[in-house]
Short mmCIF file of C-alpha atoms in Angstrom, two decimals:
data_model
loop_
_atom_site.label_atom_id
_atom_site.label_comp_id
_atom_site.label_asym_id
_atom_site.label_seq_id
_atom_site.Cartn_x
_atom_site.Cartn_y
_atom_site.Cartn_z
CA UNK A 15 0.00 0.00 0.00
CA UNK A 16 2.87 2.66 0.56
CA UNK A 17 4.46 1.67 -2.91
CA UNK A 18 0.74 2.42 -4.18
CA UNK A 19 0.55 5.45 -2.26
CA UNK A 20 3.83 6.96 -3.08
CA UNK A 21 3.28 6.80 -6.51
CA UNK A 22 -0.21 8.27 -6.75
CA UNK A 23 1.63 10.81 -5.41
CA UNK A 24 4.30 11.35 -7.50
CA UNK A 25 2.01 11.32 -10.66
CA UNK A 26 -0.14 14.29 -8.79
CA UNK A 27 3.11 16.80 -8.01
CA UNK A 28 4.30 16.02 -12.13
CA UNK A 29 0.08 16.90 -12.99
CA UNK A 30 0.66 20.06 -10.70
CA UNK A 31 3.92 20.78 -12.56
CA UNK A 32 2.31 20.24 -16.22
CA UNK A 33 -0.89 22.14 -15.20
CA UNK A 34 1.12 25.28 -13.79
CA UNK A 35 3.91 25.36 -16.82
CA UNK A 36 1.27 25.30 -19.24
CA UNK A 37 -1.19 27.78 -17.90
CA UNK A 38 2.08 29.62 -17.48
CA UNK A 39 3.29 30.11 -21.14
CA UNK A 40 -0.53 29.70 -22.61
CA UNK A 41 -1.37 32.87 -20.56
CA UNK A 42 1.38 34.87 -21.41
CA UNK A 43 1.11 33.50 -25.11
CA UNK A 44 -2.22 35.89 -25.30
CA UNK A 45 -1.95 39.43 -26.71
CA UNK A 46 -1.73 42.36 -24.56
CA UNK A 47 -0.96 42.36 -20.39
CA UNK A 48 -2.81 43.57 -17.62
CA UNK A 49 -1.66 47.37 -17.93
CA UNK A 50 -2.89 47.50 -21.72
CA UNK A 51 -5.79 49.68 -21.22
CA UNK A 52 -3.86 51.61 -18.91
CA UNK A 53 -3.36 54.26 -21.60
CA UNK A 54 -2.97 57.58 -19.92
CA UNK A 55 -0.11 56.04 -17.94
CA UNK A 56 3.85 57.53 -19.02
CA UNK A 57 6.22 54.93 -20.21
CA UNK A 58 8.38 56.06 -17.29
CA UNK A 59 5.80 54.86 -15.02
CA UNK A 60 4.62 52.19 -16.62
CA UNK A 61 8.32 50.42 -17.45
CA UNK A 62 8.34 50.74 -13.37
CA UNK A 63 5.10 49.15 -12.79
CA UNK A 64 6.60 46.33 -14.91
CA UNK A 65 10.01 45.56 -13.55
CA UNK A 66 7.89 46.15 -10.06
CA UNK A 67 5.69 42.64 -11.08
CA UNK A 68 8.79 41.37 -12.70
CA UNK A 69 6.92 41.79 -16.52
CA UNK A 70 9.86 43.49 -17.76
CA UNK A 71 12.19 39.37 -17.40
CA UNK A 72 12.56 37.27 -19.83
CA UNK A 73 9.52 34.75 -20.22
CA UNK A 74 11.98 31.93 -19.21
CA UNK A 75 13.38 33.86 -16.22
CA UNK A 76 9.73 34.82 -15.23
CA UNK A 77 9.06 31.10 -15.17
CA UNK A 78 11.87 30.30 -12.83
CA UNK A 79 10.77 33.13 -10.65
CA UNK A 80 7.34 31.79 -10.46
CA UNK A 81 8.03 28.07 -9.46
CA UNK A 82 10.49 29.45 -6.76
CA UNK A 83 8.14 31.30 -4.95
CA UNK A 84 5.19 28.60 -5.68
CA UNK A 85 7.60 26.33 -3.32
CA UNK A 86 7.58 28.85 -0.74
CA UNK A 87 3.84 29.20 -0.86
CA UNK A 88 3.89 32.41 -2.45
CA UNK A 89 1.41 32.85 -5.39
CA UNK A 90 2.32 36.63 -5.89
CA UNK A 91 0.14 39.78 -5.50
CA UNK A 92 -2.32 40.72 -7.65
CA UNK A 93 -1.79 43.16 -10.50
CA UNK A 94 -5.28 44.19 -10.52
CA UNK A 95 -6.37 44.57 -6.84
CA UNK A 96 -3.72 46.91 -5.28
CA UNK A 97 -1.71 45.77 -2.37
CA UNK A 98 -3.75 42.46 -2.40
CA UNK A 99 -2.02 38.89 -2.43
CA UNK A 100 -3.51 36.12 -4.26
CA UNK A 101 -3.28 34.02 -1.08
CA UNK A 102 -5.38 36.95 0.94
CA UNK A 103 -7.58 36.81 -2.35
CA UNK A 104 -8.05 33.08 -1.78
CA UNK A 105 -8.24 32.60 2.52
CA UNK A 106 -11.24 35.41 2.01
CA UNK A 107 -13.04 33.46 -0.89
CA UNK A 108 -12.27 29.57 -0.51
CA UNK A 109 -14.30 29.55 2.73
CA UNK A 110 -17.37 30.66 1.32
CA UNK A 111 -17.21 28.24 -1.77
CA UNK A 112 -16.40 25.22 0.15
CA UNK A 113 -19.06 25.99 2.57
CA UNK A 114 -21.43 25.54 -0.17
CA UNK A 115 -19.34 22.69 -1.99
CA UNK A 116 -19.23 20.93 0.50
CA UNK A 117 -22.87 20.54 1.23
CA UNK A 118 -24.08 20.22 -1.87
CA UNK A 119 -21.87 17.30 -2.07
CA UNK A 120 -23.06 15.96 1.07
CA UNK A 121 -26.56 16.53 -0.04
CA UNK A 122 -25.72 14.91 -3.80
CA UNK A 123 -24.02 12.34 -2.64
CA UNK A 124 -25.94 11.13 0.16
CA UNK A 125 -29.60 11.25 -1.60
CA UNK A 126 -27.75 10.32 -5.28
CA UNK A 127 -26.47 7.15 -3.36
CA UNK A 128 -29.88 6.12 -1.28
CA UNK A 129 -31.79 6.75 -4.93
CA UNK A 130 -29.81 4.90 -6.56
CA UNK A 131 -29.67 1.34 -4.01
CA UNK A 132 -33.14 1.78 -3.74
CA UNK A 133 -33.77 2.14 -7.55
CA UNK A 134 -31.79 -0.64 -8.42
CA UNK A 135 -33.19 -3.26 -6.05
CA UNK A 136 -36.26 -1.87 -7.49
CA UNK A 137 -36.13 -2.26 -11.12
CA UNK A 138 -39.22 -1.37 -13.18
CA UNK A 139 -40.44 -0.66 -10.23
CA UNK A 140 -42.51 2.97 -9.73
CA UNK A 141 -39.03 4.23 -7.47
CA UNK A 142 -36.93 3.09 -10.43
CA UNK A 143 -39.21 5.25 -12.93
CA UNK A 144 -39.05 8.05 -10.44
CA UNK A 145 -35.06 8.31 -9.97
CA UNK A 146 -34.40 8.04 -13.92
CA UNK A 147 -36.96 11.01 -14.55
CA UNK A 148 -35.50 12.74 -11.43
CA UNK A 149 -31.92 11.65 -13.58
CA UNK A 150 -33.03 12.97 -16.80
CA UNK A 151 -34.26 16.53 -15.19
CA UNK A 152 -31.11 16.32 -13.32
CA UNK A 153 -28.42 16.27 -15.80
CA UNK A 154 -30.61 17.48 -18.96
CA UNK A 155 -31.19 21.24 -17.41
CA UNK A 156 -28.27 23.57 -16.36
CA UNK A 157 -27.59 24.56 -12.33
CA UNK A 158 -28.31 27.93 -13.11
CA UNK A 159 -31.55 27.30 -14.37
CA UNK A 160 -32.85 26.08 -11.00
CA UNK A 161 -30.87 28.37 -9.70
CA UNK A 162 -33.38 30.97 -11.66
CA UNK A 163 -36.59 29.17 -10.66
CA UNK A 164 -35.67 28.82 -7.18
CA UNK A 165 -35.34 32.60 -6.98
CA UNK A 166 -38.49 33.78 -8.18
CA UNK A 167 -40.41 30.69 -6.36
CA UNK A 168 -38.90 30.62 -3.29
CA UNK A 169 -37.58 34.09 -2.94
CA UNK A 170 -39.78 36.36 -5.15
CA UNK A 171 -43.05 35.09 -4.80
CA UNK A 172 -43.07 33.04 -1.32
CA UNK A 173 -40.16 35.32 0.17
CA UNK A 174 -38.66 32.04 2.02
CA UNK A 175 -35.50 32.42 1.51
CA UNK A 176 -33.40 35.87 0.63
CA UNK A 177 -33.04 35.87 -3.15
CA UNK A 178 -28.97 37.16 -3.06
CA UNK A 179 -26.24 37.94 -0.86
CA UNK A 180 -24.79 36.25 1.68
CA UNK A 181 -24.32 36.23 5.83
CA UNK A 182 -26.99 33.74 6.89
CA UNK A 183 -27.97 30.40 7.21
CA UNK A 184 -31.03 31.32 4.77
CA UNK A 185 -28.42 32.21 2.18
CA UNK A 186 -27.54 28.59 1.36
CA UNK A 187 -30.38 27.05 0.71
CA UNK A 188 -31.19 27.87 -2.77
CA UNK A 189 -27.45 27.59 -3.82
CA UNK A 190 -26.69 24.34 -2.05
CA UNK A 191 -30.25 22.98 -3.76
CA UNK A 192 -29.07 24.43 -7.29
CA UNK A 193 -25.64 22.84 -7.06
CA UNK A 194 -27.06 19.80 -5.10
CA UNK A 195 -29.28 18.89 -7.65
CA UNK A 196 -27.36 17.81 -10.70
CA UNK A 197 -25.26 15.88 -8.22
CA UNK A 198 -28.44 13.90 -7.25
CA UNK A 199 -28.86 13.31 -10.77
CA UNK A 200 -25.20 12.38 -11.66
CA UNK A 201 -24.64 9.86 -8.89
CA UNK A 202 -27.93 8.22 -8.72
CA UNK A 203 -27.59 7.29 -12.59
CA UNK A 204 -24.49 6.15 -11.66
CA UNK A 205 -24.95 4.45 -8.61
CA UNK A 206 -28.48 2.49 -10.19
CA UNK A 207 -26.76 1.58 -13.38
CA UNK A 208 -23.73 0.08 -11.04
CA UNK A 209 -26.42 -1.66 -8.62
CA UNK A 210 -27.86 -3.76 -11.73
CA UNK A 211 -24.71 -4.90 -13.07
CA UNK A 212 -23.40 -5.81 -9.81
CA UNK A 213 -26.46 -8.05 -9.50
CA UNK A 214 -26.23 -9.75 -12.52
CA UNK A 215 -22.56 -10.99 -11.45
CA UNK A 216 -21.70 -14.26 -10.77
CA UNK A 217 -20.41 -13.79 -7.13
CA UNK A 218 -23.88 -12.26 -6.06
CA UNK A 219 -25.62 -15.86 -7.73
CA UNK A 220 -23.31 -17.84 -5.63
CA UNK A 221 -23.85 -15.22 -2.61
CA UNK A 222 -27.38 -16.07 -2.40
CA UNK A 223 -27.38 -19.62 -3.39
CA UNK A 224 -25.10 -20.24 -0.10
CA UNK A 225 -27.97 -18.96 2.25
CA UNK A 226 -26.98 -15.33 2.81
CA UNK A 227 -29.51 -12.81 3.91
CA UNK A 228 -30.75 -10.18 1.16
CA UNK A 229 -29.26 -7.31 3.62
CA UNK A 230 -25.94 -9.61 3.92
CA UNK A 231 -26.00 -9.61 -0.02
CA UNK A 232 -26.99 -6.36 -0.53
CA UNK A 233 -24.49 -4.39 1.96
CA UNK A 234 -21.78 -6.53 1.98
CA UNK A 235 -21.34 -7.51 -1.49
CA UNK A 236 -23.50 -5.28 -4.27
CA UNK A 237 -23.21 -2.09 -2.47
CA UNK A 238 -19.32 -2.18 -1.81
CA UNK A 239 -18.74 -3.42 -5.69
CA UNK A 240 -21.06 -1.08 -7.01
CA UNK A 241 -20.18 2.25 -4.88
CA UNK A 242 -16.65 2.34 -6.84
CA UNK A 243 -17.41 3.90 -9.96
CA UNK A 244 -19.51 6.52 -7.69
CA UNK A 245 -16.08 7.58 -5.54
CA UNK A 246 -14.26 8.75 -8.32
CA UNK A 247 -17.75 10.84 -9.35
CA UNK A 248 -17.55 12.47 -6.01
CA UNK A 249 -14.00 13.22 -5.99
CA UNK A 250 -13.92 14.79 -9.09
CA UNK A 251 -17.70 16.81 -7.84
CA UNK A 252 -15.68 17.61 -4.76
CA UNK A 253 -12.55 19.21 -6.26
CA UNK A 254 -15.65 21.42 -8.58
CA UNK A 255 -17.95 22.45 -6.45
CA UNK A 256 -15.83 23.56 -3.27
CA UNK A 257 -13.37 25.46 -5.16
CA UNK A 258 -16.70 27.37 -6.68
CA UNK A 259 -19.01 27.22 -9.05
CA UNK A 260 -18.82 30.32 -11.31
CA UNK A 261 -22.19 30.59 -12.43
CA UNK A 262 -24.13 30.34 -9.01
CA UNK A 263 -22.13 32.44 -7.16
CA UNK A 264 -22.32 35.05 -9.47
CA UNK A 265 -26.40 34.63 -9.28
CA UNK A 266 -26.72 34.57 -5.80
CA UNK A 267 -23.82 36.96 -5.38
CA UNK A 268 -21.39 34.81 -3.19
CA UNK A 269 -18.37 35.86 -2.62
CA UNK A 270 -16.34 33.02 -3.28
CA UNK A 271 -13.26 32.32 -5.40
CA UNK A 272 -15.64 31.75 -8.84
CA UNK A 273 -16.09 35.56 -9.37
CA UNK A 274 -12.33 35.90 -8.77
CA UNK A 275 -11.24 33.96 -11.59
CA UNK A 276 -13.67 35.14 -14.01
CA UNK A 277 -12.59 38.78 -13.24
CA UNK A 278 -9.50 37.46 -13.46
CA UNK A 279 -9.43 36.40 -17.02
CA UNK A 280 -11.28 39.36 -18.24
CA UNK A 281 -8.51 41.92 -16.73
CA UNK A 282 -6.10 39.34 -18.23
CA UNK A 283 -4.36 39.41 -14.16
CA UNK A 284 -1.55 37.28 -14.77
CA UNK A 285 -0.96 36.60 -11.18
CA UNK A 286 -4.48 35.77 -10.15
CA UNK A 287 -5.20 33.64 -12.90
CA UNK A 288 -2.32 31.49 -11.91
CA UNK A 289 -3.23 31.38 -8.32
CA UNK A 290 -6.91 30.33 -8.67
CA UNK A 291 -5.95 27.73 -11.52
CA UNK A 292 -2.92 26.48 -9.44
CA UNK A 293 -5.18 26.03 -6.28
CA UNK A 294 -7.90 24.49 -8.03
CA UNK A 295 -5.15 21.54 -10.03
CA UNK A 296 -3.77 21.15 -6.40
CA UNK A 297 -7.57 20.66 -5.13
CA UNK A 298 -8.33 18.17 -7.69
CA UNK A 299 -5.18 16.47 -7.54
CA UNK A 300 -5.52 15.98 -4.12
CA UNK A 301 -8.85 14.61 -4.36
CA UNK A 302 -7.95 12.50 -7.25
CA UNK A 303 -4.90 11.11 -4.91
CA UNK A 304 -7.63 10.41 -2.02
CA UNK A 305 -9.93 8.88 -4.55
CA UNK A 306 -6.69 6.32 -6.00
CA UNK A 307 -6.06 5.50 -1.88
CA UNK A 308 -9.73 5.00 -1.17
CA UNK A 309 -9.92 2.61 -4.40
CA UNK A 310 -7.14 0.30 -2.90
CA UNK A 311 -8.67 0.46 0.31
CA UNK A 312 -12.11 -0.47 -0.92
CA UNK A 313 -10.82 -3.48 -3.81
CA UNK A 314 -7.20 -4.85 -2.97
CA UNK A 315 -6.70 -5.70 -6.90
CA UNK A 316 -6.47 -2.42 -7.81
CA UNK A 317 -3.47 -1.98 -5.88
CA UNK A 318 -1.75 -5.54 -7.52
CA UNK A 319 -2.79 -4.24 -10.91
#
């Protein structure tokens, strides 16, 4: 299991390295810099403004520069908000994002998984027929969509729940539910379609012709076989959602790290756009990593293959 492990995590710091040299070079490969619309500026001052951020280096020695100070933990300041870090930039607005993340994971994983055991020890069933339209909806119609309808039903027209902002316990509803949603959808497709082709397995035949209990059958051997393909779904949701879901929190006005890195990109802020990708590749690295360590815990032959 260490051998496993310490090679999981070797692949994940060469991913980091890939993911950071190539947003790197593609970033500075697009026309223009951050001061371009800065027109009005001297050349005096703005040649200072550039050796200040280090724009003024070679490409190559920029690159250097960068990956030294990435070791220390140092992701720069930001070229757009003055005297701001990106690390300031991102302790204010993770927080927020995972908050939400994290429980519309909980909420899409815990109800995607029930749905999905239930529906498929239920085929053609009427909770089978429900899940699969509930799937359909689901993954057919956008978060921001119910993110819309949830707003003018529960906000605008029954007053519930605050329509925008952020501060109380109110505020996440309608976000979490929006997010949560096409999670549901996602893993309970998953989960059922895993459930039935567990049960047509040999092993599950012999499980039951040997006497076992339908719970013994069920828990022990479909749900553990069939929950694997679901792990890597929520590891992958994880790494998404808590880092931020653009979209939503610029609906419901969160303050998390999505609005960031769209703003970001727009003001073409060199140094923020490689924070807020960096942290997210380490995020979903590091869930990816959990997710490889969690598969050899769950089915020893994935380690020996």
């Amino acid at each position: 299991m260490l051998n496993y492990s310490l090679k999981r995590a070797g692949m994940a710091i060469l991913t980091i390295w890939v993911v950071v040299t190539i947003t790197f070079f593609l970033m500075h490969a697009i026309p223009g810099d951050p001061f371009t619309d800065q027109k009005k500026i001297p050349a005096e001052i703005m040649e200072k403004i550039k050796i200040k951020y280090g724009l003024d280096k070679p490409l190559i020695v920029q690159y250097g520069t960068y990956l030294k100070n990435l070791l220390k933990g140092d992701l720069g300041i930001s070229m757009k908000y003055k005297n701001r870090s990106v690390n300031t930039i991102l302790q204010e607005g993770f927080p927020v994002s995972a908050k939400v993340g994290m429980l519309a994971v909980a909420l899409g994983g815990i109800l995607g998984v029930v749905f999905g055991i239930i529906a498929g020890l239920n085929r053609g069933k009427f909770f089978d027929y429900f899940v699969i339209v509930i799937a359909v909806i689901g993954v057919s119609v956008p978060s921001f969509v119910f993110a819309a309808l949830f707003q003018y039903a529960f906000g605008v027209k029954l007053k519930w729940f605050p329509v925008a902002r952020w501060g109380t316990p109110a505020h996440y509803v309608m976000p979490v539910l929006a997010l949560g949603l096409r999670q549901i959808a996602y893993i309970a497709r998953m989960m059922r379609t895993s459930m039935l082709d567990v049960l047509g397995q040999d092993y599950i035949k012999t499980a039951k012709a040997k006497g076992l209990s339908r719970h013994q059958v069920t828990w022990k051997h479909t749900v553990r076989n069939a929950i694997l393909p679901v792990v890597t779904i929520l590891g992958v949701s994880i790494a998404g959602i808590v880092v931020g879901s653009f979209v939503i929190e610029s609906i419901f006005a969160i303050p998390g790290i999505g609005k960031h890195y769209v703003q970001s990109i727009t003001q073409q802020d060199y140094t923020l756009i490689m924070g807020t990708t960096v942290f997210y590749a380490i995020i979903l690295v590091v869930m990816m990593f959990i997710v490889d360590i969690v598969y050899g815990l769950v089915d020893p032959r994935i380690r020996l293959e």
